[in-house]
Amino acid sequence: MTVDVSKIYLLDVATGASVEAELRDAIEQAQLDDWQTKWRPALLTVLQELARRGVPIDQWPQSWHWDWTQKTTRVQGLLAFRGFSVVALGETQGLAQVDLTKTGREANQRGKPLVYVDYLEAAPWNRPELGAAPRLRGVGSALITAAIALSEDEGFKGRLGLHSLPQADDYYRKIGMTDLGQDVAYQNLRYFEMTSEQARAFFEQEGER
Amino acid sequence: MTAKRTMTLNLTDAEMRVLDELSARKDITKTAVLRQALRLYQTIDARVEKGEKLLFENDATKEKAELMLL
């Protein structure tokens, strides 16, 4: 399989400098190796610290149990699922997996195909909610941008849907997605959707940065 | 963007009508309808091959019906 690679830029939070990065339209073995050998130990250190400080488990990073090897193996070879990764400074900075079989729920796009973001995660060292200052900023936006671009490319006109982990609810509201409320059929997570118009607005906003 | 290849597709009038109707109702191109159909068929087939069943549930009555795939 040929992997499409686009050049993007992230922000180095410490220096304020732009960092060149690759947005790849696949999750390959190198990314899974990074997840196993770099992300997991970094996350484990954070979890140990949270446990030591007696932080209740419901305040831990809510994706702490995600297993990217399992997630990618489960959908290998299936056209309905696609992966994206962001690579910078020689290591994987973010991963996302999307599903192309879902349809919209929002009144204006009910029943119409969209790109559903199954999983999206930035590397532990890029996540402000994990305590330390993030190293790189823009990883999540880059992955959302890739999902919207895929939606356009597939003829879904930028439509996007996802269930958000509570720690990310504000982010999805901030980028203009419609909050369709808690989904009792999906662990009570809030369901968000982006319409074609919201996708256009998102692109315009990203272009201004 | 992933490279794509072109093929000619022969459809009956009835099939073309369905394709037109789905394209309009789903707000996607006819090509997108066919690509979507291929994805769904492959996904369902993979799960049926693993021994799973495809069931439809009526939201109101909760009645379930199994779709038989050949």
mmCIF file of N, CA and C in Angstrom, chain A residues 4 25 77-82 100-103 111-113 153-157 159, chain B residues 1-4 24-29 32 35-36 38-40 42-43 46-47 50:
data_model
loop_
_atom_site.group_PDB
_atom_site.id
_atom_site.type_symbol
_atom_site.label_atom_id
_atom_site.label_comp_id
_atom_site.label_asym_id
_atom_site.label_seq_id
_atom_site.Cartn_x
_atom_site.Cartn_y
_atom_site.Cartn_z
ATOM 1 N N ASP A 4 0.247 8.140 1.558
ATOM 2 C CA ASP A 4 0.322 9.550 1.192
ATOM 3 C C ASP A 4 0.910 10.343 2.350
ATOM 4 N N ASP A 25 -1.271 9.106 5.749
ATOM 5 C CA ASP A 25 -2.642 8.575 5.725
ATOM 6 C C ASP A 25 -2.650 7.061 5.990
ATOM 7 N N GLY A 77 -7.022 -4.384 6.359
ATOM 8 C CA GLY A 77 -7.526 -4.857 5.066
ATOM 9 C C GLY A 77 -8.952 -4.431 4.762
ATOM 10 N N LEU A 78 -9.629 -3.816 5.724
ATOM 11 C CA LEU A 78 -11.018 -3.390 5.496
ATOM 12 C C LEU A 78 -11.055 -1.970 4.927
ATOM 13 N N LEU A 79 -11.756 -1.817 3.802
ATOM 14 C CA LEU A 79 -11.816 -0.510 3.132
ATOM 15 C C LEU A 79 -12.531 0.543 3.976
ATOM 16 N N ALA A 80 -13.379 0.091 4.878
ATOM 17 C CA ALA A 80 -14.206 1.016 5.655
ATOM 18 C C ALA A 80 -13.422 1.762 6.730
ATOM 19 N N PHE A 81 -12.231 1.330 7.014
ATOM 20 C CA PHE A 81 -11.463 1.940 8.107
ATOM 21 C C PHE A 81 -10.142 2.490 7.580
ATOM 22 N N ARG A 82 -9.817 3.685 8.048
ATOM 23 C CA ARG A 82 -8.564 4.311 7.614
ATOM 24 C C ARG A 82 -7.843 4.876 8.828
ATOM 25 N N LEU A 100 -15.756 4.706 7.809
ATOM 26 C CA LEU A 100 -16.505 5.364 6.731
ATOM 27 C C LEU A 100 -17.901 4.777 6.537
ATOM 28 N N THR A 101 -18.360 3.954 7.459
ATOM 29 C CA THR A 101 -19.667 3.302 7.253
ATOM 30 C C THR A 101 -20.812 3.981 8.006
ATOM 31 N N LYS A 102 -20.511 5.023 8.767
ATOM 32 C CA LYS A 102 -21.552 5.632 9.606
ATOM 33 C C LYS A 102 -22.264 6.775 8.862
ATOM 34 N N THR A 103 -23.448 7.115 9.358
ATOM 35 C CA THR A 103 -24.220 8.199 8.742
ATOM 36 C C THR A 103 -24.582 9.255 9.787
ATOM 37 N N GLY A 111 -28.784 10.446 8.077
ATOM 38 C CA GLY A 111 -28.757 9.364 7.086
ATOM 39 C C GLY A 111 -27.717 9.536 5.992
ATOM 40 N N LYS A 112 -27.020 10.670 5.999
ATOM 41 C CA LYS A 112 -26.009 10.891 4.957
ATOM 42 C C LYS A 112 -24.640 10.429 5.450
ATOM 43 N N PRO A 113 -23.871 9.780 4.573
ATOM 44 C CA PRO A 113 -22.575 9.252 5.019
ATOM 45 C C PRO A 113 -21.640 10.335 5.557
ATOM 46 N N ASP A 153 -12.815 14.211 0.165
ATOM 47 C CA ASP A 153 -12.283 13.365 -0.897
ATOM 48 C C ASP A 153 -13.233 12.205 -1.227
ATOM 49 N N GLU A 154 -13.922 11.705 -0.209
ATOM 50 C CA GLU A 154 -14.853 10.595 -0.412
ATOM 51 C C GLU A 154 -16.218 11.074 -0.895
ATOM 52 N N GLY A 155 -16.373 12.374 -1.045
ATOM 53 C CA GLY A 155 -17.658 12.922 -1.505
ATOM 54 C C GLY A 155 -18.656 13.111 -0.378
ATOM 55 N N PHE A 156 -18.176 13.091 0.885
ATOM 56 C CA PHE A 156 -19.077 13.264 2.029
ATOM 57 C C PHE A 156 -19.165 14.737 2.457
ATOM 58 N N LYS A 157 -18.564 15.606 1.665
ATOM 59 C CA LYS A 157 -18.682 17.057 1.834
ATOM 60 C C LYS A 157 -18.229 17.594 3.192
ATOM 61 N N ARG A 159 -18.548 16.195 6.104
ATOM 62 C CA ARG A 159 -19.332 15.740 7.268
ATOM 63 C C ARG A 159 -18.479 14.822 8.141
ATOM 64 N N MET B 1 -3.872 12.306 -1.568
ATOM 65 C CA MET B 1 -5.041 11.579 -2.065
ATOM 66 C C MET B 1 -4.598 10.263 -2.727
ATOM 67 N N THR B 2 -5.259 9.167 -2.397
ATOM 68 C CA THR B 2 -4.893 7.876 -2.952
ATOM 69 C C THR B 2 -5.240 7.828 -4.445
ATOM 70 N N ALA B 3 -4.328 7.272 -5.248
ATOM 71 C CA ALA B 3 -4.568 7.178 -6.693
ATOM 72 C C ALA B 3 -5.772 6.286 -6.974
ATOM 73 N N LYS B 4 -6.543 6.661 -7.977
ATOM 74 C CA LYS B 4 -7.741 5.875 -8.305
ATOM 75 C C LYS B 4 -7.672 5.393 -9.754
ATOM 76 N N ALA B 24 -28.947 10.947 -4.751
ATOM 77 C CA ALA B 24 -29.655 12.175 -4.364
ATOM 78 C C ALA B 24 -29.996 12.155 -2.874
ATOM 79 N N ARG B 25 -30.502 11.023 -2.400
ATOM 80 C CA ARG B 25 -30.966 10.963 -1.009
ATOM 81 C C ARG B 25 -29.803 11.027 -0.016
ATOM 82 N N LYS B 26 -28.693 10.411 -0.382
ATOM 83 C CA LYS B 26 -27.540 10.378 0.534
ATOM 84 C C LYS B 26 -26.603 11.574 0.341
ATOM 85 N N ASP B 27 -26.906 12.404 -0.669
ATOM 86 C CA ASP B 27 -26.102 13.599 -0.917
ATOM 87 C C ASP B 27 -24.633 13.253 -1.202
ATOM 88 N N ILE B 28 -24.454 12.213 -2.009
ATOM 89 C CA ILE B 28 -23.093 11.832 -2.441
ATOM 90 C C ILE B 28 -23.152 11.499 -3.936
ATOM 91 N N THR B 29 -22.022 11.481 -4.583
ATOM 92 C CA THR B 29 -22.002 11.184 -6.017
ATOM 93 C C THR B 29 -22.311 9.702 -6.242
ATOM 94 N N ALA B 32 -19.437 7.694 -5.297
ATOM 95 C CA ALA B 32 -19.335 7.547 -3.832
ATOM 96 C C ALA B 32 -20.317 6.490 -3.322
ATOM 97 N N ARG B 35 -18.672 3.150 -4.086
ATOM 98 C CA ARG B 35 -17.527 2.921 -3.185
ATOM 99 C C ARG B 35 -18.019 2.565 -1.781
ATOM 100 N N GLN B 36 -19.090 3.260 -1.359
ATOM 101 C CA GLN B 36 -19.666 3.002 -0.035
ATOM 102 C C GLN B 36 -20.247 1.587 0.018
ATOM 103 N N LEU B 38 -19.294 -0.979 -1.678
ATOM 104 C CA LEU B 38 -18.183 -1.939 -1.637
ATOM 105 C C LEU B 38 -17.613 -2.063 -0.221
ATOM 106 N N ARG B 39 -17.462 -0.921 0.439
ATOM 107 C CA ARG B 39 -16.952 -0.920 1.824
ATOM 108 C C ARG B 39 -17.882 -1.700 2.754
ATOM 109 N N LEU B 40 -19.180 -1.382 2.629
ATOM 110 C CA LEU B 40 -20.145 -2.034 3.514
ATOM 111 C C LEU B 40 -20.205 -3.531 3.241
ATOM 112 N N GLN B 42 -17.880 -5.451 2.016
ATOM 113 C CA GLN B 42 -16.663 -6.101 2.524
ATOM 114 C C GLN B 42 -16.693 -6.231 4.045
ATOM 115 N N THR B 43 -17.146 -5.151 4.717
ATOM 116 C CA THR B 43 -17.205 -5.173 6.190
ATOM 117 C C THR B 43 -18.161 -6.267 6.672
ATOM 118 N N ALA B 46 -16.813 -9.795 5.931
ATOM 119 C CA ALA B 46 -15.720 -10.181 6.842
ATOM 120 C C ALA B 46 -16.288 -10.658 8.181
ATOM 121 N N ARG B 47 -17.334 -9.988 8.657
ATOM 122 C CA ARG B 47 -17.905 -10.362 9.964
ATOM 123 C C ARG B 47 -18.709 -11.657 9.861
ATOM 124 N N LYS B 50 -16.551 -14.566 9.909
ATOM 125 C CA LYS B 50 -16.039 -14.881 11.255
ATOM 126 C C LYS B 50 -17.112 -15.550 12.116
#
